[in-house]
Amino acid sequence: MEKKMKNFLTGLLVLVTLGLTGCSGSGGSTDASKAAKKESAAFTGKYIVDADYVKKNVDDLILIDARGEEEAGKGTIKGATAIGWQNLASVEEGASGDENWGLILEPAELSKRLGEKGIAKDKEIILFANAAKGWGDDGRIAWELLAAGYQDVKLVDGGFAALAKAGLKKDFESTILKPVEVKIDSINQEHLIRTEELKKDYDEYKVVDVRADKEYKGEVLYGEAKGGHLPDAIHLRYTDLFAKNGKLKSKEKLTQLFEDAGLAKEDKIVTYCTAGIRSAYMELVMEMCGFKQVKNYDGSYYRWAKVEDVEK
């Protein structure tokens, strides 16, 4: 009798243990699964595509390597044409910080350069650069194209690395497209701001500095007139946009990031960096997250530091 009771109690203990383990394992696994799913959720937006989309449609679109000719020469995606942001900005005359340096070109000159590169307005245009490891060059060019009236412009989530990982063929020569006629009547000012306008209405905006910590805190790294940041600027790094896998964080996570920094969707916001490159990428991402009143300051810190006071 004692032996039967002992066996009964042992069996009961095993059943209870299994039940508890099952409950704990199931709940923990579910929670971990939900957390992993939330962490890996892909960013979605009208200006973003993934590498698989490019792979399926590469023959029907214009693919731009926004890292420029030098980087493309070290290895690019087969079929991509290389264009650096400098090709589409006023950088030939003067120096960084001068009044018109680094700005979007005037419509006539921009039309000419895009036409020579074969960037037709009626084609789907997809750009890539180095994502978190780069400077947002693809975002700057996309921002310019949209301001110039191009309708179908997108960025590759994860950039060059994502395309390479997806198995797109590589090449060491960029593609030269046949020149086309491009007509740009005007530059849309909706998501663009210049120094005088920003100075005049400064108190109406929440100003966002997207540079690295060292830049924000005052180190002079790229020939700026002086170190520091714009008065009362909120610091949100360009690199904060990206997850560990090199792709954009989910829209939910990024929206939370912006709101935690004190930004609301109805706010008037100005983004800036050193030369309006990383900040152009930030503007597009914020726009896709529902922050509709965001302007990129293309003169950016180079210009402001030369003509206005800064904080450290």
PDB file of C-alpha atoms in Angstrom, residues 48-309:
ATOM      1  CA  ILE A  48      10.395  52.471 -49.271  1.00  0.00           C
ATOM      2  CA  VAL A  49      10.815  49.100 -50.993  1.00  0.00           C
ATOM      3  CA  ASP A  50      12.684  45.980 -49.937  1.00  0.00           C
ATOM      4  CA  ALA A  51      15.470  44.233 -51.827  1.00  0.00           C
ATOM      5  CA  ASP A  52      13.178  41.457 -53.081  1.00  0.00           C
ATOM      6  CA  TYR A  53      10.988  44.054 -54.803  1.00  0.00           C
ATOM      7  CA  VAL A  54      14.021  45.378 -56.649  1.00  0.00           C
ATOM      8  CA  LYS A  55      15.102  41.868 -57.596  1.00  0.00           C
ATOM      9  CA  LYS A  56      11.703  41.121 -59.142  1.00  0.00           C
ATOM     10  CA  ASN A  57      11.388  44.426 -60.995  1.00  0.00           C
ATOM     11  CA  VAL A  58      14.965  45.442 -61.771  1.00  0.00           C
ATOM     12  CA  ASP A  59      14.446  45.366 -65.548  1.00  0.00           C
ATOM     13  CA  ASP A  60      11.524  47.806 -65.409  1.00  0.00           C
ATOM     14  CA  LEU A  61      12.943  50.617 -63.302  1.00  0.00           C
ATOM     15  CA  ILE A  62      15.812  53.069 -63.004  1.00  0.00           C
ATOM     16  CA  LEU A  63      18.174  51.941 -60.266  1.00  0.00           C
ATOM     17  CA  ILE A  64      20.458  54.643 -58.853  1.00  0.00           C
ATOM     18  CA  ASP A  65      23.571  54.000 -56.794  1.00  0.00           C
ATOM     19  CA  ALA A  66      23.525  57.209 -54.754  1.00  0.00           C
ATOM     20  CA  ARG A  67      26.958  56.541 -53.303  1.00  0.00           C
ATOM     21  CA  GLY A  68      28.455  58.043 -56.468  1.00  0.00           C
ATOM     22  CA  GLU A  69      30.945  56.935 -59.103  1.00  0.00           C
ATOM     23  CA  GLU A  70      33.915  56.317 -56.805  1.00  0.00           C
ATOM     24  CA  GLU A  71      32.079  53.935 -54.495  1.00  0.00           C
ATOM     25  CA  ALA A  72      30.234  52.276 -57.364  1.00  0.00           C
ATOM     26  CA  GLY A  73      33.615  51.527 -58.930  1.00  0.00           C
ATOM     27  CA  LYS A  74      34.441  49.347 -55.926  1.00  0.00           C
ATOM     28  CA  GLY A  75      31.329  47.283 -56.609  1.00  0.00           C
ATOM     29  CA  THR A  76      27.730  48.140 -57.371  1.00  0.00           C
ATOM     30  CA  ILE A  77      24.526  46.395 -58.450  1.00  0.00           C
ATOM     31  CA  LYS A  78      24.407  45.389 -62.080  1.00  0.00           C
ATOM     32  CA  GLY A  79      22.251  47.841 -64.038  1.00  0.00           C
ATOM     33  CA  ALA A  80      22.578  50.679 -61.513  1.00  0.00           C
ATOM     34  CA  THR A  81      23.620  54.142 -62.629  1.00  0.00           C
ATOM     35  CA  ALA A  82      25.825  56.061 -60.188  1.00  0.00           C
ATOM     36  CA  ILE A  83      24.896  59.593 -59.134  1.00  0.00           C
ATOM     37  CA  GLY A  84      26.324  61.386 -56.106  1.00  0.00           C
ATOM     38  CA  TRP A  85      24.226  64.018 -54.341  1.00  0.00           C
ATOM     39  CA  GLN A  86      26.867  66.572 -55.323  1.00  0.00           C
ATOM     40  CA  ASN A  87      25.931  66.042 -58.989  1.00  0.00           C
ATOM     41  CA  LEU A  88      22.540  67.583 -58.229  1.00  0.00           C
ATOM     42  CA  ALA A  89      23.592  70.399 -55.886  1.00  0.00           C
ATOM     43  CA  SER A  90      25.377  73.729 -56.143  1.00  0.00           C
ATOM     44  CA  VAL A  91      28.855  72.694 -54.985  1.00  0.00           C
ATOM     45  CA  GLU A  92      31.104  73.716 -57.897  1.00  0.00           C
ATOM     46  CA  GLU A  93      31.513  77.341 -56.833  1.00  0.00           C
ATOM     47  CA  GLY A  94      32.456  78.683 -53.431  1.00  0.00           C
ATOM     48  CA  ALA A  95      32.931  76.617 -50.305  1.00  0.00           C
ATOM     49  CA  SER A  96      30.752  74.865 -47.738  1.00  0.00           C
ATOM     50  CA  GLY A  97      28.900  77.436 -45.684  1.00  0.00           C
ATOM     51  CA  ASP A  98      28.626  79.970 -48.501  1.00  0.00           C
ATOM     52  CA  GLU A  99      25.115  81.237 -49.138  1.00  0.00           C
ATOM     53  CA  ASN A 100      24.242  79.028 -52.103  1.00  0.00           C
ATOM     54  CA  TRP A 101      26.602  76.088 -51.530  1.00  0.00           C
ATOM     55  CA  GLY A 102      25.071  72.604 -51.430  1.00  0.00           C
ATOM     56  CA  LEU A 103      21.525  73.670 -52.288  1.00  0.00           C
ATOM     57  CA  ILE A 104      19.171  72.099 -54.817  1.00  0.00           C
ATOM     58  CA  LEU A 105      20.026  73.362 -58.272  1.00  0.00           C
ATOM     59  CA  GLU A 106      17.773  75.799 -60.079  1.00  0.00           C
ATOM     60  CA  PRO A 107      15.140  74.095 -62.293  1.00  0.00           C
ATOM     61  CA  ALA A 108      16.897  74.669 -65.631  1.00  0.00           C
ATOM     62  CA  GLU A 109      20.257  73.301 -64.484  1.00  0.00           C
ATOM     63  CA  LEU A 110      18.668  70.425 -62.569  1.00  0.00           C
ATOM     64  CA  SER A 111      16.627  69.495 -65.656  1.00  0.00           C
ATOM     65  CA  LYS A 112      19.813  69.470 -67.731  1.00  0.00           C
ATOM     66  CA  ARG A 113      21.788  67.269 -65.362  1.00  0.00           C
ATOM     67  CA  LEU A 114      19.016  64.758 -64.764  1.00  0.00           C
ATOM     68  CA  GLY A 115      18.352  64.586 -68.490  1.00  0.00           C
ATOM     69  CA  GLU A 116      22.019  63.907 -69.223  1.00  0.00           C
ATOM     70  CA  LYS A 117      21.941  61.075 -66.680  1.00  0.00           C
ATOM     71  CA  GLY A 118      18.831  59.564 -68.291  1.00  0.00           C
ATOM     72  CA  ILE A 119      16.603  59.979 -65.219  1.00  0.00           C
ATOM     73  CA  ALA A 120      13.205  60.094 -66.907  1.00  0.00           C
ATOM     74  CA  LYS A 121      10.260  61.493 -64.961  1.00  0.00           C
ATOM     75  CA  ASP A 122       7.861  58.808 -66.203  1.00  0.00           C
ATOM     76  CA  LYS A 123       9.892  55.875 -64.855  1.00  0.00           C
ATOM     77  CA  GLU A 124       9.935  54.246 -61.430  1.00  0.00           C
ATOM     78  CA  ILE A 125      13.150  55.340 -59.739  1.00  0.00           C
ATOM     79  CA  ILE A 126      14.731  53.405 -56.893  1.00  0.00           C
ATOM     80  CA  LEU A 127      17.809  54.567 -55.018  1.00  0.00           C
ATOM     81  CA  PHE A 128      20.231  52.869 -52.655  1.00  0.00           C
ATOM     82  CA  ALA A 129      23.276  53.838 -50.619  1.00  0.00           C
ATOM     83  CA  ASN A 130      24.870  52.486 -47.443  1.00  0.00           C
ATOM     84  CA  ALA A 131      21.912  52.809 -45.048  1.00  0.00           C
ATOM     85  CA  ALA A 132      23.044  53.143 -41.412  1.00  0.00           C
ATOM     86  CA  LYS A 133      26.715  52.996 -42.382  1.00  0.00           C
ATOM     87  CA  GLY A 134      26.392  55.845 -44.857  1.00  0.00           C
ATOM     88  CA  TRP A 135      25.221  59.439 -44.988  1.00  0.00           C
ATOM     89  CA  GLY A 136      21.699  59.121 -46.372  1.00  0.00           C
ATOM     90  CA  ASP A 137      22.819  60.075 -49.867  1.00  0.00           C
ATOM     91  CA  ASP A 138      19.910  58.153 -51.388  1.00  0.00           C
ATOM     92  CA  GLY A 139      17.488  60.096 -49.186  1.00  0.00           C
ATOM     93  CA  ARG A 140      18.955  63.426 -50.288  1.00  0.00           C
ATOM     94  CA  ILE A 141      18.597  62.601 -53.987  1.00  0.00           C
ATOM     95  CA  ALA A 142      15.103  61.160 -53.498  1.00  0.00           C
ATOM     96  CA  TRP A 143      14.100  64.312 -51.592  1.00  0.00           C
ATOM     97  CA  GLU A 144      15.377  66.447 -54.477  1.00  0.00           C
ATOM     98  CA  LEU A 145      13.622  64.383 -57.130  1.00  0.00           C
ATOM     99  CA  LEU A 146      10.327  64.627 -55.261  1.00  0.00           C
ATOM    100  CA  ALA A 147      10.757  68.393 -54.903  1.00  0.00           C
ATOM    101  CA  ALA A 148      11.455  68.538 -58.638  1.00  0.00           C
ATOM    102  CA  GLY A 149       8.151  66.874 -59.490  1.00  0.00           C
ATOM    103  CA  TYR A 150       9.131  63.212 -59.867  1.00  0.00           C
ATOM    104  CA  GLN A 151       6.252  61.030 -58.710  1.00  0.00           C
ATOM    105  CA  ASP A 152       7.543  57.456 -58.397  1.00  0.00           C
ATOM    106  CA  VAL A 153      10.653  57.610 -56.200  1.00  0.00           C
ATOM    107  CA  LYS A 154      11.670  55.057 -53.580  1.00  0.00           C
ATOM    108  CA  LEU A 155      14.575  53.992 -51.355  1.00  0.00           C
ATOM    109  CA  VAL A 156      15.843  50.459 -50.760  1.00  0.00           C
ATOM    110  CA  ASP A 157      15.455  49.444 -47.126  1.00  0.00           C
ATOM    111  CA  GLY A 158      18.895  48.278 -46.025  1.00  0.00           C
ATOM    112  CA  GLY A 159      20.628  49.815 -49.030  1.00  0.00           C
ATOM    113  CA  PHE A 160      23.457  48.203 -50.980  1.00  0.00           C
ATOM    114  CA  ALA A 161      24.072  45.492 -48.377  1.00  0.00           C
ATOM    115  CA  ALA A 162      20.445  44.334 -48.556  1.00  0.00           C
ATOM    116  CA  LEU A 163      20.539  44.166 -52.350  1.00  0.00           C
ATOM    117  CA  ALA A 164      23.755  42.166 -52.296  1.00  0.00           C
ATOM    118  CA  LYS A 165      22.351  39.795 -49.679  1.00  0.00           C
ATOM    119  CA  ALA A 166      19.228  39.283 -51.797  1.00  0.00           C
ATOM    120  CA  GLY A 167      21.429  37.950 -54.592  1.00  0.00           C
ATOM    121  CA  LEU A 168      21.275  40.752 -57.139  1.00  0.00           C
ATOM    122  CA  LYS A 169      24.193  40.571 -59.529  1.00  0.00           C
ATOM    123  CA  LYS A 170      27.141  42.876 -58.912  1.00  0.00           C
ATOM    124  CA  ASP A 171      29.258  44.860 -61.308  1.00  0.00           C
ATOM    125  CA  PHE A 172      32.288  47.140 -61.119  1.00  0.00           C
ATOM    126  CA  GLU A 173      30.970  49.566 -63.704  1.00  0.00           C
ATOM    127  CA  SER A 174      27.840  51.608 -63.336  1.00  0.00           C
ATOM    128  CA  THR A 175      25.331  51.710 -66.166  1.00  0.00           C
ATOM    129  CA  ILE A 176      25.234  54.762 -68.420  1.00  0.00           C
ATOM    130  CA  LEU A 177      21.648  55.505 -69.403  1.00  0.00           C
ATOM    131  CA  LYS A 178      20.620  57.118 -72.655  1.00  0.00           C
ATOM    132  CA  PRO A 179      20.012  60.864 -72.186  1.00  0.00           C
ATOM    133  CA  VAL A 180      16.385  61.984 -72.045  1.00  0.00           C
ATOM    134  CA  GLU A 181      14.557  65.275 -72.025  1.00  0.00           C
ATOM    135  CA  VAL A 182      13.610  66.408 -68.538  1.00  0.00           C
ATOM    136  CA  LYS A 183      11.541  69.502 -67.841  1.00  0.00           C
ATOM    137  CA  ILE A 184      11.304  70.884 -64.317  1.00  0.00           C
ATOM    138  CA  ASP A 185       9.199  74.035 -64.075  1.00  0.00           C
ATOM    139  CA  SER A 186       9.801  74.771 -60.389  1.00  0.00           C
ATOM    140  CA  ILE A 187      11.013  73.304 -57.106  1.00  0.00           C
ATOM    141  CA  ASN A 188       8.263  72.429 -54.628  1.00  0.00           C
ATOM    142  CA  GLN A 189       9.049  74.240 -51.372  1.00  0.00           C
ATOM    143  CA  GLU A 190       6.724  72.167 -49.154  1.00  0.00           C
ATOM    144  CA  HIS A 191       9.539  70.172 -47.520  1.00  0.00           C
ATOM    145  CA  LEU A 192      12.409  72.632 -47.980  1.00  0.00           C
ATOM    146  CA  ILE A 193      13.576  75.595 -45.928  1.00  0.00           C
ATOM    147  CA  ARG A 194      16.377  78.118 -46.355  1.00  0.00           C
ATOM    148  CA  THR A 195      18.327  80.135 -43.809  1.00  0.00           C
ATOM    149  CA  GLU A 196      16.426  83.420 -44.030  1.00  0.00           C
ATOM    150  CA  GLU A 197      13.033  81.748 -43.668  1.00  0.00           C
ATOM    151  CA  LEU A 198      14.243  79.670 -40.723  1.00  0.00           C
ATOM    152  CA  LYS A 199      15.689  82.750 -39.000  1.00  0.00           C
ATOM    153  CA  LYS A 200      12.476  84.696 -39.530  1.00  0.00           C
ATOM    154  CA  ASP A 201      10.141  82.019 -38.171  1.00  0.00           C
ATOM    155  CA  TYR A 202      12.521  80.137 -35.866  1.00  0.00           C
ATOM    156  CA  ASP A 203      10.160  80.052 -32.876  1.00  0.00           C
ATOM    157  CA  GLU A 204       7.453  78.381 -34.960  1.00  0.00           C
ATOM    158  CA  TYR A 205       9.556  75.265 -35.538  1.00  0.00           C
ATOM    159  CA  LYS A 206      10.925  72.376 -33.557  1.00  0.00           C
ATOM    160  CA  VAL A 207      14.441  72.019 -34.914  1.00  0.00           C
ATOM    161  CA  VAL A 208      15.944  68.519 -35.118  1.00  0.00           C
ATOM    162  CA  ASP A 209      19.689  67.887 -35.361  1.00  0.00           C
ATOM    163  CA  VAL A 210      20.332  64.456 -36.904  1.00  0.00           C
ATOM    164  CA  ARG A 211      24.131  64.469 -36.667  1.00  0.00           C
ATOM    165  CA  ALA A 212      26.323  62.240 -34.511  1.00  0.00           C
ATOM    166  CA  ASP A 213      26.949  62.941 -30.816  1.00  0.00           C
ATOM    167  CA  LYS A 214      30.379  64.503 -31.361  1.00  0.00           C
ATOM    168  CA  GLU A 215      29.003  66.963 -33.892  1.00  0.00           C
ATOM    169  CA  TYR A 216      26.051  67.942 -31.727  1.00  0.00           C
ATOM    170  CA  LYS A 217      28.293  68.497 -28.710  1.00  0.00           C
ATOM    171  CA  GLY A 218      30.607  70.855 -30.563  1.00  0.00           C
ATOM    172  CA  GLU A 219      33.431  68.999 -32.278  1.00  0.00           C
ATOM    173  CA  VAL A 220      34.416  70.393 -35.680  1.00  0.00           C
ATOM    174  CA  LEU A 221      34.817  67.365 -37.940  1.00  0.00           C
ATOM    175  CA  TYR A 222      34.050  68.537 -41.469  1.00  0.00           C
ATOM    176  CA  GLY A 223      35.320  72.091 -41.739  1.00  0.00           C
ATOM    177  CA  GLU A 224      32.341  73.787 -40.092  1.00  0.00           C
ATOM    178  CA  ALA A 225      32.830  77.472 -39.229  1.00  0.00           C
ATOM    179  CA  LYS A 226      32.381  76.608 -35.537  1.00  0.00           C
ATOM    180  CA  GLY A 227      31.214  73.704 -33.449  1.00  0.00           C
ATOM    181  CA  GLY A 228      27.866  73.276 -31.748  1.00  0.00           C
ATOM    182  CA  HIS A 229      24.219  73.015 -32.723  1.00  0.00           C
ATOM    183  CA  LEU A 230      21.291  75.289 -33.569  1.00  0.00           C
ATOM    184  CA  PRO A 231      19.586  76.889 -30.553  1.00  0.00           C
ATOM    185  CA  ASP A 232      17.349  74.475 -28.607  1.00  0.00           C
ATOM    186  CA  ALA A 233      17.803  71.781 -31.248  1.00  0.00           C
ATOM    187  CA  ILE A 234      16.424  68.338 -30.421  1.00  0.00           C
ATOM    188  CA  HIS A 235      19.022  65.636 -31.012  1.00  0.00           C
ATOM    189  CA  LEU A 236      17.846  62.597 -32.985  1.00  0.00           C
ATOM    190  CA  ARG A 237      20.711  60.812 -34.707  1.00  0.00           C
ATOM    191  CA  TYR A 238      20.335  59.676 -38.319  1.00  0.00           C
ATOM    192  CA  THR A 239      21.649  56.296 -37.175  1.00  0.00           C
ATOM    193  CA  ASP A 240      18.781  56.042 -34.649  1.00  0.00           C
ATOM    194  CA  LEU A 241      16.513  55.262 -37.601  1.00  0.00           C
ATOM    195  CA  PHE A 242      18.056  51.841 -38.145  1.00  0.00           C
ATOM    196  CA  ALA A 243      17.828  48.471 -36.418  1.00  0.00           C
ATOM    197  CA  LYS A 244      20.821  46.198 -35.795  1.00  0.00           C
ATOM    198  CA  ASN A 245      20.227  44.438 -39.115  1.00  0.00           C
ATOM    199  CA  GLY A 246      20.881  47.677 -41.013  1.00  0.00           C
ATOM    200  CA  LYS A 247      17.267  48.181 -42.039  1.00  0.00           C
ATOM    201  CA  LEU A 248      14.845  50.816 -40.834  1.00  0.00           C
ATOM    202  CA  LYS A 249      13.116  50.179 -37.541  1.00  0.00           C
ATOM    203  CA  SER A 250       9.382  49.620 -37.720  1.00  0.00           C
ATOM    204  CA  LYS A 251       7.104  52.588 -38.227  1.00  0.00           C
ATOM    205  CA  GLU A 252       5.715  51.998 -34.727  1.00  0.00           C
ATOM    206  CA  LYS A 253       9.165  52.151 -33.118  1.00  0.00           C
ATOM    207  CA  LEU A 254      10.217  55.237 -35.064  1.00  0.00           C
ATOM    208  CA  THR A 255       7.000  57.083 -34.326  1.00  0.00           C
ATOM    209  CA  GLN A 256       7.574  56.336 -30.640  1.00  0.00           C
ATOM    210  CA  LEU A 257      11.170  57.570 -30.972  1.00  0.00           C
ATOM    211  CA  PHE A 258      10.014  60.876 -32.430  1.00  0.00           C
ATOM    212  CA  GLU A 259       7.236  61.354 -29.895  1.00  0.00           C
ATOM    213  CA  ASP A 260       9.531  60.502 -26.971  1.00  0.00           C
ATOM    214  CA  ALA A 261      11.836  63.274 -28.205  1.00  0.00           C
ATOM    215  CA  GLY A 262       8.975  65.757 -27.824  1.00  0.00           C
ATOM    216  CA  LEU A 263       7.696  65.858 -31.394  1.00  0.00           C
ATOM    217  CA  ALA A 264       4.007  65.688 -32.290  1.00  0.00           C
ATOM    218  CA  LYS A 265       2.581  64.949 -35.721  1.00  0.00           C
ATOM    219  CA  GLU A 266       1.002  68.377 -35.951  1.00  0.00           C
ATOM    220  CA  ASP A 267       4.269  70.201 -35.142  1.00  0.00           C
ATOM    221  CA  LYS A 268       6.187  72.284 -37.651  1.00  0.00           C
ATOM    222  CA  ILE A 269       9.583  70.598 -37.783  1.00  0.00           C
ATOM    223  CA  VAL A 270      12.913  71.405 -39.444  1.00  0.00           C
ATOM    224  CA  THR A 271      15.597  68.740 -39.842  1.00  0.00           C
ATOM    225  CA  TYR A 272      19.252  69.553 -40.432  1.00  0.00           C
ATOM    226  CA  CYS A 273      22.668  67.900 -40.447  1.00  0.00           C
ATOM    227  CA  THR A 274      25.993  69.116 -41.836  1.00  0.00           C
ATOM    228  CA  ALA A 275      24.976  69.634 -45.456  1.00  0.00           C
ATOM    229  CA  GLY A 276      21.331  68.559 -45.651  1.00  0.00           C
ATOM    230  CA  ILE A 277      22.013  64.927 -46.588  1.00  0.00           C
ATOM    231  CA  ARG A 278      21.194  62.827 -43.515  1.00  0.00           C
ATOM    232  CA  SER A 279      18.448  65.311 -42.663  1.00  0.00           C
ATOM    233  CA  ALA A 280      16.789  64.792 -46.060  1.00  0.00           C
ATOM    234  CA  TYR A 281      16.557  61.076 -45.308  1.00  0.00           C
ATOM    235  CA  MET A 282      15.143  61.888 -41.874  1.00  0.00           C
ATOM    236  CA  GLU A 283      12.542  64.206 -43.426  1.00  0.00           C
ATOM    237  CA  LEU A 284      11.262  61.442 -45.710  1.00  0.00           C
ATOM    238  CA  VAL A 285      11.061  58.914 -42.873  1.00  0.00           C
ATOM    239  CA  MET A 286       9.246  61.343 -40.600  1.00  0.00           C
ATOM    240  CA  GLU A 287       6.836  62.178 -43.399  1.00  0.00           C
ATOM    241  CA  MET A 288       6.077  58.475 -43.865  1.00  0.00           C
ATOM    242  CA  CYS A 289       5.452  58.188 -40.116  1.00  0.00           C
ATOM    243  CA  GLY A 290       2.728  60.818 -40.341  1.00  0.00           C
ATOM    244  CA  PHE A 291       4.697  63.976 -39.468  1.00  0.00           C
ATOM    245  CA  LYS A 292       3.515  65.995 -42.452  1.00  0.00           C
ATOM    246  CA  GLN A 293       4.916  69.438 -41.633  1.00  0.00           C
ATOM    247  CA  VAL A 294       8.604  68.601 -41.851  1.00  0.00           C
ATOM    248  CA  LYS A 295      11.118  70.646 -43.832  1.00  0.00           C
ATOM    249  CA  ASN A 296      14.731  69.790 -44.614  1.00  0.00           C
ATOM    250  CA  TYR A 297      17.226  72.630 -44.227  1.00  0.00           C
ATOM    251  CA  ASP A 298      19.544  71.969 -47.169  1.00  0.00           C
ATOM    252  CA  GLY A 299      21.980  74.748 -46.227  1.00  0.00           C
ATOM    253  CA  SER A 300      22.120  73.025 -42.827  1.00  0.00           C
ATOM    254  CA  TYR A 301      24.829  73.446 -40.206  1.00  0.00           C
ATOM    255  CA  TYR A 302      27.492  74.515 -42.703  1.00  0.00           C
ATOM    256  CA  ARG A 303      25.504  77.644 -43.493  1.00  0.00           C
ATOM    257  CA  TRP A 304      24.024  78.359 -40.065  1.00  0.00           C
ATOM    258  CA  ALA A 305      27.384  78.108 -38.283  1.00  0.00           C
ATOM    259  CA  LYS A 306      28.858  80.632 -40.693  1.00  0.00           C
ATOM    260  CA  VAL A 307      26.226  83.346 -40.262  1.00  0.00           C
ATOM    261  CA  GLU A 308      24.401  82.721 -36.964  1.00  0.00           C
ATOM    262  CA  ASP A 309      25.031  81.913 -33.302  1.00  0.00           C
TER     263      ASP A 309
END
